[in-house]
Short mmCIF file of C-alpha atoms (C1' of nucleotides) in Angstrom, two decimals:
data_model
loop_
_atom_site.label_atom_id
_atom_site.label_comp_id
_atom_site.label_asym_id
_atom_site.label_seq_id
_atom_site.Cartn_x
_atom_site.Cartn_y
_atom_site.Cartn_z
CA MET A 444 -4.73 2.83 -35.86
CA ASP A 445 -2.33 1.10 -33.57
CA VAL A 446 -3.45 1.78 -30.03
CA LYS A 447 -0.18 0.75 -28.45
CA ALA A 448 2.67 2.90 -27.23
CA PRO A 449 5.72 2.59 -29.52
CA LYS A 450 8.19 -0.21 -28.86
CA GLY A 451 10.42 0.47 -25.91
CA THR A 452 8.23 3.22 -24.49
CA ALA A 453 5.91 2.88 -21.54
CA ASP A 454 3.09 4.69 -19.80
CA ILE A 455 3.59 5.20 -16.11
CA LEU A 456 0.15 5.07 -14.57
CA PRO A 457 -1.17 5.78 -11.11
CA PRO A 458 -0.45 4.53 -8.54
CA ASP A 459 3.07 3.80 -9.93
CA SER A 460 3.43 7.40 -11.06
CA GLU A 461 3.03 8.42 -7.41
CA ASP A 462 6.05 6.32 -6.48
CA TRP A 463 8.04 7.89 -9.29
CA ARG A 464 7.08 11.38 -8.21
CA ARG A 465 8.20 10.72 -4.65
CA VAL A 466 11.56 9.39 -5.77
CA VAL A 467 12.16 12.28 -8.16
CA GLU A 468 11.16 14.86 -5.57
CA LYS A 469 13.36 13.29 -2.95
CA GLY A 470 16.29 13.28 -5.37
CA THR A 471 15.89 16.82 -6.61
CA ALA A 472 15.46 18.09 -3.04
CA LEU A 473 18.77 16.43 -2.18
CA PHE A 474 20.44 18.00 -5.22
CA ARG A 475 19.28 21.43 -4.07
CA THR A 476 20.80 20.98 -0.63
CA TYR A 477 24.10 20.55 -2.45
CA GLY A 478 23.55 23.81 -4.31
CA TYR A 479 22.44 22.47 -7.69
CA ARG A 480 19.70 24.25 -9.60
CA GLU A 481 17.53 22.86 -12.36
CA ILE A 482 18.24 23.36 -16.03
CA MET A 483 15.41 22.50 -18.41
CA LEU A 484 16.63 21.55 -21.85
CA PRO A 485 15.03 20.71 -25.18
CA VAL A 486 14.65 16.99 -25.80
CA MET A 487 16.26 17.42 -29.20
CA GLU A 488 19.46 19.04 -30.36
CA HIS A 489 21.26 19.51 -33.63
CA THR A 490 22.72 16.11 -34.39
CA GLU A 491 26.15 17.68 -34.41
CA VAL A 492 25.98 18.30 -30.65
CA PHE A 493 25.87 14.58 -29.95
CA ALA A 494 28.07 13.45 -32.81
CA ARG A 495 30.90 15.70 -31.64
CA GLY A 496 30.16 15.58 -27.94
CA ILE A 497 29.64 11.88 -27.40
CA GLY A 498 32.03 10.81 -30.13
CA GLN A 499 31.63 9.63 -33.72
CA GLY A 500 32.95 6.17 -33.01
CA THR A 501 30.59 5.36 -30.13
CA ASP A 502 27.75 2.88 -30.40
CA ILE A 503 25.32 5.55 -29.28
CA VAL A 504 26.15 7.83 -32.19
CA GLN A 505 26.67 5.10 -34.76
CA LYS A 506 23.51 3.11 -34.28
CA GLU A 507 21.33 4.20 -31.39
CA MET A 508 20.14 7.72 -32.13
CA PHE A 509 16.67 8.84 -33.17
CA THR A 510 17.76 11.23 -35.89
CA PHE A 511 15.47 12.99 -38.36
CA THR A 512 15.50 15.87 -40.79
CA ASP A 513 13.17 18.75 -40.03
CA LYS A 514 11.27 20.74 -42.64
CA GLY A 515 14.14 23.18 -42.96
CA GLY A 516 16.53 20.38 -43.87
CA ARG A 517 18.36 20.42 -40.52
CA SER A 518 19.41 17.18 -38.92
CA LEU A 519 17.97 16.91 -35.42
CA THR A 520 18.34 14.15 -32.85
CA LEU A 521 16.30 13.17 -29.81
CA ARG A 522 18.78 13.40 -26.96
CA PRO A 523 20.35 10.04 -26.04
CA GLU A 524 21.79 11.64 -22.90
CA ALA A 525 21.81 15.09 -21.34
CA THR A 526 25.40 16.10 -20.71
CA ALA A 527 26.13 17.21 -24.27
CA GLY A 528 23.01 19.39 -24.20
CA VAL A 529 23.99 20.91 -20.86
CA ALA A 530 27.41 21.76 -22.29
CA ARG A 531 25.80 23.29 -25.36
CA ALA A 532 23.53 25.47 -23.21
CA PHE A 533 26.49 26.39 -20.99
CA ILE A 534 28.35 27.69 -24.03
CA GLN A 535 25.37 29.31 -25.73
CA HIS A 536 24.30 31.31 -22.66
CA ARG A 537 27.82 31.99 -21.39
CA LEU A 538 26.92 30.53 -18.06
CA ASP A 539 30.52 30.95 -16.95
CA ALA A 540 30.07 34.72 -17.03
CA ALA A 541 28.43 34.75 -13.59
CA GLY A 542 31.36 32.85 -12.12
CA LEU A 543 32.38 29.25 -11.81
CA PRO A 544 31.55 26.65 -10.80
CA VAL A 545 28.08 26.26 -12.28
CA LYS A 546 26.04 23.53 -10.58
CA LEU A 547 23.07 22.18 -12.48
CA TYR A 548 20.69 19.27 -12.30
CA TYR A 549 18.29 17.98 -14.92
CA ARG A 550 15.62 15.38 -15.29
CA GLY A 551 13.64 14.04 -18.15
CA PRO A 552 13.38 11.53 -20.96
CA MET A 553 16.30 10.32 -23.09
CA PHE A 554 16.01 8.28 -26.28
CA ARG A 555 18.09 5.46 -27.68
CA HIS A 556 17.10 3.10 -30.45
CA GLU A 557 18.03 -0.27 -28.95
CA ARG A 558 16.28 -3.60 -28.51
CA PRO A 559 14.36 -3.20 -25.27
CA GLN A 560 14.78 -5.57 -22.36
CA ALA A 561 14.57 -5.47 -18.58
CA GLY A 562 15.96 -2.13 -17.43
CA ARG A 563 16.53 -0.90 -20.95
CA TYR A 564 14.04 1.15 -22.92
CA ARG A 565 13.99 3.36 -25.99
CA GLN A 566 12.60 6.20 -23.97
CA PHE A 567 13.98 6.25 -20.46
CA ARG A 568 14.23 8.87 -17.79
CA GLN A 569 17.32 10.23 -16.20
CA LEU A 570 18.05 12.41 -13.22
CA GLY A 571 21.51 13.91 -13.22
CA VAL A 572 23.83 16.65 -12.08
CA GLU A 573 26.71 18.53 -13.67
CA LEU A 574 29.38 20.47 -11.79
CA ILE A 575 31.05 22.66 -14.37
CA GLY A 576 34.26 24.60 -13.88
CA SER A 577 36.33 22.73 -11.32
CA PRO A 578 39.31 20.58 -12.31
CA TYR A 579 39.86 19.30 -8.79
CA PRO A 580 39.22 15.87 -7.26
CA ALA A 581 36.91 17.39 -4.63
CA ALA A 582 34.43 18.14 -7.40
CA ASP A 583 34.41 14.48 -8.42
CA ALA A 584 34.11 13.51 -4.77
CA GLU A 585 31.15 15.83 -4.31
CA VAL A 586 29.09 14.39 -7.15
CA ILE A 587 29.96 10.82 -6.15
CA VAL A 588 28.97 11.43 -2.55
CA LEU A 589 25.80 13.16 -3.71
CA CYS A 590 24.88 10.19 -5.87
CA ALA A 591 25.58 7.81 -3.00
CA GLY A 592 23.30 9.94 -0.84
CA PHE A 593 20.52 9.59 -3.37
CA PHE A 594 20.65 5.82 -3.11
CA SER A 595 21.05 5.61 0.64
CA GLY A 596 18.06 7.93 1.03
CA LEU A 597 15.98 5.39 -0.85
CA GLU A 598 17.59 2.50 1.03
CA ILE A 599 18.92 0.99 -2.18
CA GLU A 600 22.18 -0.84 -1.69
CA THR A 601 24.72 -0.21 -4.41
CA ASP A 602 28.33 -1.05 -5.20
CA LEU A 603 30.46 1.87 -6.27
CA ALA A 604 33.12 1.17 -8.90
CA ILE A 605 35.61 3.84 -9.89
CA ASN A 606 38.45 4.14 -12.33
CA SER A 607 40.49 6.68 -14.22
CA VAL A 608 40.55 6.67 -17.99
CA GLY A 609 43.48 9.11 -18.05
CA ASP A 610 43.72 12.26 -20.11
CA ASP A 611 45.19 13.49 -23.40
CA GLU A 612 48.69 13.07 -21.95
CA CYS A 613 48.53 9.44 -20.98
CA ARG A 614 45.54 7.76 -22.57
CA PRO A 615 47.00 7.57 -26.10
CA ALA A 616 50.02 5.64 -24.83
CA TYR A 617 47.79 3.22 -22.96
CA VAL A 618 45.46 2.72 -25.90
CA GLU A 619 48.48 1.98 -28.07
CA ALA A 620 49.84 -0.54 -25.58
CA LEU A 621 46.46 -2.19 -25.26
CA ARG A 622 46.07 -2.37 -29.02
CA LYS A 623 49.45 -4.04 -29.37
CA TYR A 624 48.65 -6.51 -26.60
CA LEU A 625 45.26 -7.37 -28.13
CA GLY A 626 46.94 -7.77 -31.51
CA ARG A 627 49.20 -10.43 -30.08
CA HIS A 628 46.21 -12.34 -28.69
CA GLU A 629 43.88 -11.79 -31.60
CA GLY A 630 43.30 -15.50 -32.02
CA LYS A 631 41.49 -15.81 -28.71
CA LEU A 632 39.20 -12.82 -29.19
CA CYS A 633 35.61 -12.90 -30.39
CA GLY A 634 34.78 -11.35 -33.76
CA ASP A 635 33.45 -8.15 -32.26
CA CYS A 636 36.54 -7.70 -30.17
CA ARG A 637 38.86 -8.19 -33.11
CA ARG A 638 37.17 -5.25 -34.75
CA ARG A 639 37.14 -3.25 -31.51
CA ALA A 640 40.81 -3.97 -30.90
CA VAL A 641 41.56 -1.82 -33.89
CA GLU A 642 38.82 0.82 -33.74
CA ASN A 643 38.28 1.34 -30.02
CA PRO A 644 40.43 -0.96 -27.90
CA LEU A 645 39.02 0.29 -24.58
CA ARG A 646 35.69 -1.25 -25.45
CA VAL A 647 37.20 -4.73 -25.42
CA LEU A 648 37.69 -4.39 -21.69
CA ASP A 649 34.07 -4.91 -20.80
CA CYS A 650 33.42 -7.76 -23.21
CA LYS A 651 31.92 -10.74 -21.41
CA VAL A 652 32.71 -13.48 -23.91
CA GLU A 653 34.70 -16.23 -22.21
CA GLY A 654 37.75 -16.26 -24.44
CA CYS A 655 37.99 -12.49 -24.31
CA ALA A 656 37.68 -12.41 -20.54
CA GLU A 657 40.80 -14.56 -20.35
CA VAL A 658 42.72 -12.17 -22.55
CA ILE A 659 41.38 -9.16 -20.68
CA ALA A 660 42.41 -10.53 -17.30
CA ALA A 661 46.05 -10.39 -18.34
CA ALA A 662 45.81 -7.19 -20.34
CA PRO A 663 47.70 -4.08 -19.32
CA THR A 664 45.53 -1.80 -17.20
CA ILE A 665 45.29 1.96 -17.46
CA GLU A 666 46.66 2.23 -13.95
CA ASP A 667 50.16 1.43 -15.11
CA TYR A 668 50.04 4.10 -17.77
CA LEU A 669 48.48 7.04 -15.95
CA CYS A 670 50.58 10.18 -16.05
CA GLY A 671 51.62 11.90 -12.83
CA PRO A 672 48.78 14.44 -12.68
CA CYS A 673 46.14 11.81 -13.43
CA ARG A 674 47.58 9.47 -10.83
CA GLU A 675 47.61 12.27 -8.30
CA HIS A 676 44.02 13.24 -9.15
CA GLN A 677 42.89 9.66 -8.67
CA GLY A 678 44.75 9.35 -5.38
CA GLU A 679 43.22 12.50 -3.97
CA LEU A 680 39.74 11.45 -5.01
CA GLU A 681 40.16 8.10 -3.29
CA ASP A 682 41.44 9.82 -0.14
CA LEU A 683 38.36 12.04 -0.08
CA LEU A 684 36.01 9.09 -0.49
CA ARG A 685 37.78 7.28 2.34
CA ALA A 686 37.58 10.43 4.46
CA VAL A 687 33.78 10.37 4.23
CA SER A 688 33.75 6.58 4.70
CA LEU A 689 32.22 5.86 1.33
CA PRO A 690 33.25 2.36 0.28
CA PHE A 691 34.33 1.90 -3.32
CA ARG A 692 36.00 -0.65 -5.52
CA ARG A 693 38.70 0.33 -7.95
CA ASP A 694 37.97 -1.36 -11.25
CA GLY A 695 40.72 -0.96 -13.83
CA ARG A 696 38.43 -2.31 -16.53
CA LEU A 697 35.60 0.15 -16.01
CA VAL A 698 35.23 2.19 -19.17
CA ARG A 699 32.36 4.27 -20.43
CA GLY A 700 30.60 4.23 -23.75
CA LEU A 701 31.00 7.94 -24.29
CA ASP A 702 34.21 9.46 -25.59
CA TYR A 703 34.10 12.66 -23.58
CA TYR A 704 35.22 11.19 -20.29
CA THR A 705 38.63 12.06 -18.87
CA ARG A 706 40.22 10.85 -15.67
CA THR A 707 37.46 9.91 -13.23
CA VAL A 708 34.73 7.49 -14.25
CA PHE A 709 32.38 5.72 -11.87
CA GLU A 710 29.32 3.53 -11.76
CA PHE A 711 26.80 2.71 -9.03
CA GLN A 712 25.75 -0.88 -9.55
CA ASP A 713 22.98 -2.98 -8.09
CA PRO A 714 24.39 -6.45 -7.47
CA LYS A 715 20.85 -7.86 -7.42
CA LEU A 716 20.03 -6.72 -10.95
CA GLY A 717 21.18 -8.81 -13.90
CA GLY A 718 22.67 -7.52 -17.12
CA GLN A 719 21.50 -3.95 -16.76
CA ASN A 720 23.06 -3.41 -13.36
CA ALA A 721 24.29 0.18 -13.68
CA LEU A 722 21.81 2.35 -11.79
CA ALA A 723 23.86 5.49 -12.24
CA ALA A 724 27.10 6.40 -13.93
CA GLY A 725 29.23 9.41 -14.55
CA GLY A 726 32.63 10.94 -14.50
CA ARG A 727 34.81 13.84 -15.46
CA TYR A 728 34.66 15.42 -18.92
CA ASP A 729 37.31 18.07 -19.15
CA ASN A 730 37.29 18.28 -22.96
CA LEU A 731 33.59 18.38 -23.76
CA VAL A 732 32.95 22.12 -23.51
CA LYS A 733 36.00 22.86 -25.62
CA GLU A 734 35.03 20.15 -28.09
CA LEU A 735 31.66 21.84 -28.62
CA GLY A 736 33.25 25.20 -29.26
CA GLY A 737 33.45 26.76 -25.81
CA LYS A 738 36.39 27.80 -23.70
CA PRO A 739 38.29 24.86 -22.20
CA THR A 740 36.25 24.14 -19.07
CA PRO A 741 36.67 21.14 -16.79
CA ALA A 742 33.51 19.46 -15.51
CA THR A 743 32.17 16.39 -13.78
CA GLY A 744 28.77 14.84 -13.20
CA PHE A 745 26.56 11.77 -13.25
CA SER A 746 23.25 10.48 -14.48
CA ILE A 747 20.80 8.19 -12.74
CA GLY A 748 18.64 5.74 -14.71
CA MET A 749 15.21 6.15 -13.16
CA GLU A 750 13.66 2.99 -14.58
CA ARG A 751 16.47 0.96 -13.07
CA VAL A 752 16.12 2.73 -9.76
CA MET A 753 12.42 1.85 -9.69
CA LEU A 754 13.35 -1.72 -10.63
CA ALA A 755 15.79 -1.83 -7.72
CA GLY A 756 12.88 -1.20 -5.39
CA PRO A 757 13.30 2.12 -3.60
CA ARG A 758 11.78 2.06 -0.13
CA GLN A 759 8.40 3.76 -0.20
CA GLU A 760 6.74 5.17 2.84
CA GLY A 761 3.34 3.53 3.21
CA ARG A 762 0.43 5.46 1.90
CA SER A 763 -1.23 7.10 4.84
CA GLU A 764 -4.87 8.05 4.80
CA ASP A 765 -5.74 11.68 4.53
CA GLY A 766 -8.42 14.01 3.30
CA VAL A 767 -12.18 13.90 3.25
CA PHE A 768 -14.80 12.31 1.05
CA VAL A 769 -18.11 14.14 0.99
CA VAL A 770 -21.08 11.78 0.85
CA ALA A 771 -24.37 13.13 -0.40
CA ILE A 772 -27.49 11.18 0.50
CA GLY A 773 -30.51 12.03 -1.56
CA GLU A 774 -31.12 14.37 -4.44
CA THR A 775 -31.22 17.59 -2.45
CA ALA A 776 -27.92 17.06 -0.66
CA ARG A 777 -25.83 17.05 -3.82
CA GLY A 778 -25.56 20.79 -4.24
CA LYS A 779 -24.53 21.16 -0.62
CA ALA A 780 -21.95 18.39 -1.01
CA PHE A 781 -20.42 20.13 -3.98
CA LEU A 782 -20.14 23.40 -2.07
CA THR A 783 -18.73 21.66 0.98
CA ALA A 784 -16.04 19.89 -1.07
CA GLN A 785 -15.12 23.17 -2.71
CA GLY A 786 -14.79 24.86 0.66
CA LEU A 787 -12.49 22.15 1.95
CA ARG A 788 -10.35 22.22 -1.16
CA GLY A 789 -10.08 25.96 -0.89
CA ALA A 790 -8.74 25.46 2.61
CA GLY A 791 -6.06 23.15 1.27
CA ILE A 792 -7.65 19.90 2.37
CA ARG A 793 -7.83 17.04 -0.10
CA ALA A 794 -11.51 16.51 -0.75
CA ASP A 795 -13.59 14.60 -3.25
CA LEU A 796 -17.15 13.54 -3.86
CA ASP A 797 -19.28 11.21 -5.94
CA HIS A 798 -19.76 12.23 -9.56
CA LEU A 799 -22.02 9.36 -10.61
CA ARG A 800 -25.05 9.97 -8.39
CA ARG A 801 -24.56 6.64 -6.74
CA SER A 802 -26.05 5.14 -3.62
CA PRO A 803 -24.73 6.06 -0.16
CA LYS A 804 -23.23 2.61 0.05
CA ALA A 805 -21.32 3.09 -3.19
CA GLN A 806 -20.14 6.50 -2.04
CA MET A 807 -18.85 5.05 1.20
CA ARG A 808 -17.04 2.39 -0.77
CA GLU A 809 -15.37 5.06 -2.86
CA ALA A 810 -14.36 6.91 0.30
CA ASP A 811 -12.81 3.70 1.55
CA ARG A 812 -10.96 2.85 -1.65
CA GLY A 813 -9.74 6.39 -2.10
CA GLY A 814 -7.82 6.24 1.16
CA PHE A 815 -9.68 9.08 2.82
CA ALA A 816 -9.25 9.56 6.56
CA PHE A 817 -12.74 11.00 7.01
CA SER A 818 -16.06 11.23 5.29
CA VAL A 819 -18.53 14.04 5.71
CA ILE A 820 -22.11 12.84 5.38
CA ILE A 821 -24.88 15.13 4.23
CA GLY A 822 -28.47 13.86 4.16
CA GLU A 823 -31.98 15.05 4.87
CA ASP A 824 -31.39 15.20 8.61
CA GLU A 825 -28.17 17.18 8.29
CA LEU A 826 -29.70 19.62 5.85
CA ALA A 827 -32.67 20.20 8.13
CA GLY A 828 -30.57 20.52 11.26
CA GLY A 829 -27.77 22.58 9.78
CA TYR A 830 -24.98 20.21 10.77
CA TYR A 831 -22.64 17.58 9.29
CA THR A 832 -21.99 14.01 10.27
CA LEU A 833 -18.24 13.48 10.36
CA ARG A 834 -17.07 9.90 10.13
CA ASN A 835 -13.61 8.70 11.02
CA MET A 836 -13.11 5.95 8.46
CA SER A 837 -10.51 3.82 10.19
CA ALA A 838 -12.07 4.10 13.65
CA ALA A 839 -15.63 3.81 12.29
CA THR A 840 -16.83 6.49 14.68
CA GLN A 841 -19.11 9.40 13.88
CA GLU A 842 -19.71 12.78 15.42
CA ARG A 843 -22.09 15.64 14.84
CA VAL A 844 -20.40 18.86 13.76
CA GLU A 845 -22.15 22.21 13.47
CA GLU A 846 -21.93 23.67 10.01
CA ALA A 847 -19.73 26.62 10.96
CA GLU A 848 -17.27 24.40 12.78
CA LEU A 849 -16.58 21.83 10.09
CA LEU A 850 -13.30 23.27 8.91
CA GLU A 851 -11.89 23.82 12.34
CA THR A 852 -12.97 20.41 13.63
CA LEU A 853 -11.66 18.68 10.54
CA ARG A 854 -8.28 20.37 10.81
CA ARG A 855 -8.01 19.26 14.41
CA ARG A 856 -9.07 15.69 13.65
CA LEU A 857 -6.72 15.39 10.65
CA ASP A 858 -3.93 16.69 12.82
CA GLU A 859 -4.67 14.11 15.51
CA SER A 860 -4.86 11.22 13.08
CA GLY A 861 -1.86 12.36 11.09
CA ALA A 862 0.42 12.46 14.14
"C1'" G B 395 21.77 -6.93 -35.37
"C1'" U B 396 21.54 -12.50 -32.99
"C1'" G B 397 18.96 -16.28 -30.03
"C1'" G B 398 14.98 -18.22 -26.51
"C1'" G B 399 9.96 -17.80 -24.27
"C1'" C B 400 4.94 -16.03 -24.52
"C1'" G B 401 0.17 -13.88 -26.89
"C1'" U B 402 -7.35 -16.34 -24.02
"C1'" A B 403 -11.91 -10.81 -19.85
"C1'" G B 404 -9.22 -4.47 -17.22
"C1'" C B 405 -5.12 -7.66 -14.37
"C1'" U B 406 -2.94 -12.74 -13.22
"C1'" C B 407 -3.81 -17.07 -15.61
"C1'" A B 408 -6.47 -22.27 -16.51
"C1'" G B 409 -8.51 -24.58 -20.75
"C1'" C B 410 -6.14 -32.44 -21.24
"C1'" C B 411 -5.97 -36.63 -26.85
"C1'" G B 412 -9.71 -30.89 -31.50
"C1'" G B 413 -16.29 -31.13 -29.34
"C1'" C B 414 -21.08 -25.12 -25.74
"C1'" A B 415 -14.88 -19.80 -23.78
"C1'" G B 416 -13.63 -20.44 -17.81
"C1'" A B 417 -11.52 -19.08 -12.64
"C1'" G B 418 -9.44 -15.66 -9.12
"C1'" C B 419 -8.78 -10.49 -8.47
"C1'" A B 420 -10.83 -5.81 -9.98
"C1'" C B 421 -15.59 -3.37 -11.51
"C1'" U B 422 -21.35 -2.49 -11.08
"C1'" G B 423 -25.94 -3.55 -8.42
"C1'" G B 424 -28.34 -5.94 -4.34
"C1'" G B 425 -28.57 -8.41 0.70
"C1'" U B 426 -29.14 -2.96 4.98
"C1'" U B 427 -35.41 3.65 3.53
"C1'" G B 428 -28.94 7.10 5.12
"C1'" U B 429 -23.06 4.19 5.94
"C1'" G B 430 -17.03 1.47 3.56
"C1'" G B 431 -13.55 -2.79 4.69
"C1'" C B 432 -15.33 -9.23 5.87
"C1'" C B 433 -19.26 -12.41 3.97
"C1'" C B 434 -23.38 -13.90 0.57
"C1'" C B 435 -26.22 -13.25 -4.18
"C1'" A B 436 -26.53 -11.32 -9.02
"C1'" G B 437 -24.55 -8.71 -13.25
"C1'" A B 438 -21.47 -6.56 -16.85
"C1'" G B 439 -17.08 -7.52 -19.41
"C1'" G B 440 -14.02 -11.71 -25.04
"C1'" U B 441 -11.83 -10.10 -32.78
"C1'" C B 442 -8.98 -16.64 -27.81
"C1'" G B 443 -2.98 -11.03 -31.39
"C1'" C B 444 -3.81 -11.09 -36.94
"C1'" G B 445 -4.07 -13.90 -41.74
"C1'" G B 446 -4.34 -18.44 -44.10
"C1'" G B 447 -4.54 -23.98 -44.04
"C1'" U B 448 -6.24 -29.08 -42.23
"C1'" U B 449 -11.07 -30.88 -40.28
"C1'" C B 450 -18.02 -32.38 -39.87
"C1'" A B 451 -15.83 -29.25 -35.96
"C1'" A B 452 -9.80 -25.22 -34.23
"C1'" G B 453 -8.44 -21.25 -28.24
"C1'" U B 454 -6.37 -26.31 -29.10
"C1'" C B 455 -3.04 -29.03 -34.95
"C1'" C B 456 0.07 -26.79 -39.31
"C1'" C B 457 2.18 -22.41 -42.01
"C1'" G B 458 2.92 -17.28 -42.13
"C1'" U B 459 2.82 -12.64 -39.82
"C1'" C B 460 2.62 -8.89 -36.01
"C1'" G B 461 3.34 -7.78 -31.01
"C1'" C B 462 5.31 -8.43 -26.14
"C1'" U B 463 9.14 -10.28 -23.20
"C1'" C B 464 14.00 -12.25 -21.64
"C1'" A B 465 19.10 -12.87 -22.88
"C1'" C B 466 23.43 -11.45 -26.02
"C1'" C B 467 25.54 -6.85 -27.96
"C1'" C B 468 25.64 -2.10 -25.76
"C1'" C B 469 24.23 1.00 -21.91
"C1'" A B 470 21.33 4.61 -17.40
#
RNA sequence: GUGGGCGUAGCUCAGCCGGCAGAGCACUGGGUUGUGGCCCCAGAGGUCGCGGGUUCAAGUCCCGUCGCUCACCCCA
């Protein structure tokens, strides 16, 4: 029995899980203010969904998927990303029937079989949105601005890079030109890039090998090949971003590892992170829904890598003290302490008590460590007199509270200390 | 898939040229008949990753192996 989590997976334990929860809740609350609603998807799909959606030639499909055969002989795959699954659900449930656009957000684990390293895991969590049904630049602008809002809300500084990868009209001509260019400079390319130059020339653009970088610097860029409509789309998007004063950098070499992107692609990068610097990425995918068998439906969206966000150090509000720890002194007080804690919990106040029958000192220590604002002390005297001793932990002051008034007094005191 | 670094207490790590397995933090109890944080005392906690070899003797040296980690590739 191996008592370790599988390679590339991790447990997120308290108190870290509390930080995660806050970030996720803040993000999803923001998504809702933009009109997005949650879609909850299976973590696995028929392999076909990803093979056709993401693209047969991509690294993800060729070597990074957790694929298995179920007992019925079907090939299933743990989702390496969510967009293909969203598109599948959109088609299956005819989500367009209620009118477009459809605005959805999702969260949850994704799986890719890669060698783990900082900011890269085999199971990782994403938070993302999809805006399905609009072909217009304002849709791209909305998701980009939304994503920027997510980061600014956490006080994470990011660089925004955008590009257009063209569409069916203009991309083929560019790819052809690039292939020819790379062919002429084959001698200077690394082995991988020589292969890529033939199979998937766009991928050469983000190669970091020195010799390749030199070739890439002088390579034709997509910009020069964009067709009129794509150029116009890009221009309008940039105007909108400028109109809301969102700084961006146009990066003609920004390409994505998924085939479904058309026109707009973008990436939010953390300049302080090393190799794995993309905190979030997305773009337009006007062909995906059609590719999976639905009606041609334009769409745009992004996905945020939660592990990387946590690595980037989102600002966390300090943990404030709250709630009450009920201290029972002596055998006979325990029953009363249990009832008291239950009463407080029922009233919506965080309350806890000792479960190990420990000394008063140990109980006070637990109250301290647990970050409680108050402790309620019940001993022989209190039992006999029908009152509680209420202790303000940070002020180290105590007061006598009549039994019937505990809840009211506590509410008032918590209110005072919370403000 | 390729290359580097590291595996000793729950965590972070020390352990020299081979000679009784340690510290800090955390945890438990006590110093205070019923009171936390600071301090003091005590305690509990170990397959030194695993397997083999060398040696009177291995955490330490050698070989193998597994794991973790970082980088490349790729990507969130």
